[in-house]
CSV table of C-alpha atoms in Angstrom, one decimal:
chain,number,residue,atom,x,y,z
L,1,UNK,CA,74.4,129.4,-71.9
L,2,UNK,CA,76.8,129.1,-69.0
L,3,UNK,CA,75.8,131.6,-66.3
L,4,UNK,CA,78.5,130.8,-63.7
L,5,UNK,CA,81.6,128.9,-63.2
L,6,UNK,CA,83.1,128.5,-59.7
L,7,UNK,CA,86.4,127.0,-58.5
L,8,UNK,CA,88.6,127.0,-55.5
L,9,UNK,CA,91.1,125.1,-53.4
L,10,UNK,CA,88.3,123.5,-51.3
L,11,UNK,CA,84.6,123.2,-51.1
L,12,UNK,CA,82.7,126.1,-49.5
L,13,UNK,CA,82.3,125.7,-45.7
L,14,UNK,CA,78.6,126.5,-45.7
L,15,UNK,CA,76.2,125.3,-48.4
L,16,UNK,CA,73.5,127.7,-47.4
L,17,UNK,CA,75.8,130.7,-47.6
L,18,UNK,CA,77.3,129.5,-50.9
L,19,UNK,CA,74.0,128.8,-52.6
L,20,UNK,CA,71.4,131.1,-51.1
L,21,UNK,CA,72.2,134.2,-53.3
L,22,UNK,CA,72.2,132.0,-56.4
L,23,UNK,CA,68.9,130.4,-55.6
L,24,UNK,CA,67.3,133.8,-54.9
L,25,UNK,CA,68.6,135.2,-58.2
L,26,UNK,CA,67.6,132.1,-60.3
L,27,UNK,CA,64.0,132.3,-58.9
L,28,UNK,CA,63.9,136.0,-59.6
L,29,UNK,CA,65.1,135.5,-63.2
L,30,UNK,CA,62.7,132.7,-63.8
L,31,UNK,CA,59.8,134.9,-62.6
L,32,UNK,CA,60.8,138.1,-64.4
L,33,UNK,CA,63.0,136.9,-67.3
L,34,UNK,CA,66.1,138.6,-68.7
L,35,UNK,CA,65.6,142.2,-69.8
L,36,UNK,CA,67.6,143.4,-72.8
L,37,UNK,CA,66.4,147.0,-73.5
L,38,UNK,CA,62.7,146.7,-74.2
L,39,UNK,CA,62.8,142.9,-74.8
L,40,UNK,CA,62.2,140.3,-72.0
L,41,UNK,CA,63.6,136.8,-72.6
L,42,UNK,CA,62.2,134.0,-70.5
L,43,UNK,CA,64.8,132.3,-68.3
L,44,UNK,CA,64.8,128.7,-67.1
L,45,UNK,CA,67.5,126.8,-65.2
L,46,UNK,CA,68.3,123.6,-67.1
L,47,UNK,CA,71.1,122.0,-65.1
L,48,UNK,CA,73.9,122.2,-62.7
L,49,UNK,CA,77.1,120.7,-64.1
L,50,UNK,CA,79.6,119.6,-61.5
L,51,UNK,CA,82.1,116.9,-60.8
L,52,UNK,CA,81.1,113.9,-58.7
L,53,UNK,CA,82.1,115.2,-55.2
L,54,UNK,CA,80.5,118.7,-55.9
L,55,UNK,CA,77.3,117.1,-57.2
L,56,UNK,CA,76.8,115.3,-53.9
L,57,UNK,CA,77.8,118.4,-51.9
L,58,UNK,CA,75.3,120.6,-53.8
L,59,UNK,CA,72.5,118.1,-53.4
L,60,UNK,CA,73.3,117.4,-49.7
L,61,UNK,CA,73.7,113.7,-50.3
L,62,UNK,CA,76.4,111.1,-49.5
L,63,UNK,CA,79.3,110.9,-51.9
L,64,UNK,CA,79.3,108.8,-55.1
L,65,UNK,CA,81.4,106.2,-53.3
L,66,UNK,CA,79.0,105.8,-50.4
L,67,UNK,CA,76.6,102.8,-49.9
L,68,UNK,CA,73.7,105.0,-51.0
L,69,UNK,CA,75.8,107.2,-53.3
L,70,UNK,CA,74.1,106.7,-56.7
L,71,UNK,CA,72.4,109.9,-57.6
L,72,UNK,CA,70.2,108.3,-60.3
L,73,UNK,CA,68.9,105.1,-58.8
L,74,UNK,CA,68.1,103.6,-55.4
L,75,UNK,CA,70.7,100.8,-55.6
L,76,UNK,CA,72.5,100.2,-52.3
L,77,UNK,CA,76.2,99.3,-52.5
L,78,UNK,CA,78.1,96.9,-50.4
L,79,UNK,CA,81.5,97.5,-48.9
L,80,UNK,CA,84.1,94.9,-49.9
L,81,UNK,CA,87.7,94.5,-48.8
L,82,UNK,CA,90.3,94.6,-51.6
L,83,UNK,CA,94.1,94.4,-51.6
L,84,UNK,CA,94.2,98.2,-51.6
L,85,UNK,CA,91.7,98.7,-48.8
L,86,UNK,CA,87.9,98.9,-49.0
L,87,UNK,CA,85.6,99.9,-51.9
L,88,UNK,CA,81.9,100.2,-52.5
L,89,UNK,CA,80.5,97.9,-55.2
L,90,UNK,CA,77.0,98.5,-56.6
L,91,UNK,CA,75.9,95.4,-58.5
L,92,UNK,CA,72.3,96.2,-59.1
L,93,UNK,CA,71.2,97.0,-62.7
L,94,UNK,CA,67.4,97.2,-62.3
L,95,UNK,CA,67.1,99.3,-59.1
L,96,UNK,CA,64.2,101.8,-59.2
L,97,UNK,CA,65.2,105.2,-60.4
L,98,UNK,CA,65.3,108.2,-57.9
L,99,UNK,CA,62.6,110.8,-58.5
L,100,UNK,CA,62.3,114.4,-57.8
L,101,UNK,CA,59.3,113.8,-55.5
L,102,UNK,CA,61.1,111.0,-53.7
L,103,UNK,CA,64.2,113.2,-53.2
L,104,UNK,CA,62.2,116.1,-51.8
L,105,UNK,CA,60.1,113.8,-49.4
L,106,UNK,CA,63.3,112.2,-48.1
L,107,UNK,CA,62.1,108.8,-49.3
L,108,UNK,CA,65.7,107.5,-49.7
L,109,UNK,CA,67.1,106.6,-46.3
L,110,UNK,CA,70.9,106.8,-46.2
L,111,UNK,CA,71.1,109.0,-49.3
L,112,UNK,CA,70.6,112.5,-47.7
L,113,UNK,CA,73.0,114.3,-45.4
L,114,UNK,CA,70.9,117.4,-45.0
L,115,UNK,CA,68.8,119.9,-46.9
L,116,UNK,CA,70.0,122.0,-49.8
L,117,UNK,CA,68.8,125.4,-51.0
L,118,UNK,CA,68.6,124.0,-54.6
L,119,UNK,CA,65.3,122.4,-53.5
L,120,UNK,CA,63.8,125.8,-53.4
L,121,UNK,CA,64.5,126.6,-57.1
L,122,UNK,CA,61.1,126.9,-58.8
L,123,UNK,CA,60.4,124.1,-61.4
L,124,UNK,CA,63.8,122.4,-60.9
L,125,UNK,CA,64.1,118.6,-60.9
L,126,UNK,CA,66.6,117.6,-58.3
L,127,UNK,CA,67.4,114.3,-60.2
L,128,UNK,CA,67.3,115.3,-63.9
L,129,UNK,CA,68.6,118.8,-63.2
L,130,UNK,CA,72.0,117.5,-61.9
L,131,UNK,CA,73.3,115.2,-64.6
L,132,UNK,CA,76.0,112.6,-63.9
L,133,UNK,CA,78.7,112.6,-66.5
L,134,UNK,CA,81.8,114.8,-65.7
L,135,UNK,CA,84.7,113.8,-68.0
L,136,UNK,CA,87.4,114.3,-65.3
L,137,UNK,CA,86.1,111.6,-62.9
L,138,UNK,CA,84.5,109.2,-65.4
L,139,UNK,CA,87.0,109.3,-68.2
L,140,UNK,CA,90.3,111.0,-67.3
L,141,UNK,CA,90.7,109.6,-63.8
L,142,UNK,CA,88.8,106.4,-64.6
L,143,UNK,CA,89.2,104.6,-67.9
L,144,UNK,CA,92.1,106.6,-69.3
L,145,UNK,CA,94.1,106.3,-66.1
L,146,UNK,CA,93.6,102.5,-66.0
L,147,UNK,CA,94.6,102.1,-69.6
L,148,UNK,CA,97.7,104.2,-69.2
L,149,UNK,CA,98.7,102.4,-66.0
L,150,UNK,CA,98.1,99.0,-67.7
L,151,UNK,CA,100.4,100.0,-70.6
L,152,UNK,CA,103.1,101.2,-68.3
L,153,UNK,CA,103.1,98.3,-65.8
L,154,UNK,CA,102.2,95.6,-68.3
L,155,UNK,CA,99.2,94.4,-66.3
L,156,UNK,CA,96.9,93.9,-69.3
L,157,UNK,CA,96.7,90.7,-71.4
L,158,UNK,CA,99.5,91.0,-74.0
L,159,UNK,CA,97.1,90.2,-76.9
L,160,UNK,CA,94.8,93.1,-76.0
L,161,UNK,CA,97.3,95.9,-75.3
L,162,UNK,CA,100.8,96.8,-76.2
L,163,UNK,CA,103.2,97.3,-73.2
L,164,UNK,CA,105.2,100.5,-73.3
L,165,UNK,CA,109.0,100.0,-73.2
L,166,UNK,CA,111.1,102.4,-71.1
L,167,UNK,CA,112.1,104.4,-74.2
L,168,UNK,CA,108.5,104.7,-75.3
L,169,UNK,CA,107.5,106.0,-71.8
L,170,UNK,CA,110.3,108.6,-72.0
L,171,UNK,CA,109.2,109.8,-75.5
L,172,UNK,CA,105.5,110.1,-74.4
L,173,UNK,CA,106.6,111.9,-71.2
L,174,UNK,CA,108.8,114.3,-73.1
L,175,UNK,CA,106.0,115.1,-75.6
L,176,UNK,CA,103.5,115.8,-72.7
L,177,UNK,CA,106.0,118.0,-70.9
L,178,UNK,CA,106.5,120.1,-74.1
L,179,UNK,CA,102.8,120.4,-74.7
L,180,UNK,CA,101.4,123.9,-74.1
L,181,UNK,CA,98.4,124.0,-71.9
L,182,UNK,CA,95.7,126.7,-72.2
L,183,UNK,CA,96.0,129.7,-70.0
L,184,UNK,CA,93.9,132.9,-69.3
L,185,UNK,CA,96.5,135.5,-68.6
L,186,UNK,CA,96.4,138.0,-71.5
L,187,UNK,CA,99.9,139.3,-70.8
L,188,UNK,CA,101.4,135.8,-71.0
L,189,UNK,CA,99.5,135.3,-74.3
L,190,UNK,CA,101.1,138.5,-75.7
L,191,UNK,CA,104.5,137.6,-74.3
L,192,UNK,CA,104.7,140.5,-71.8
L,193,UNK,CA,105.5,138.2,-68.8
């Protein structure tokens, strides 16, 4: 069950202020459960789901594109110069995994930027409880973006992908512009706006 969804134009200025009320409430709920009339249902926090930049912010760690940015293993990246600037490349495939105990004891030099109130949540695993896998950054802005750009600028091997001609690009763009996106305003849905 989703218990909260937060959004905004920027990250919160203060992690402690942002998370402290939530951590207090989660610990209270885990101790007392959820009461529905006479019935008490046990409560346990399973996971925080967030995009890559927010995961690092919530955990008080370097960003995913930092040298020590992997949230799941202890691999250390290396900075390489490319035609478009610099990027971090992590080429280790057998690096030891990060553990909750290692995270809490600050065993990972270069990974932590500071402390996070999330560490005070009872029975919460700081590694397994913050899964990596948001669709926006991994798929939409990663793979899909590369495939579409390759089809548009013809940078793929011609035997593997079809290049879009200018007319095809116009047809696809027109279709996307006409597509209706979801919205939450009830009045718009009913046609009152």
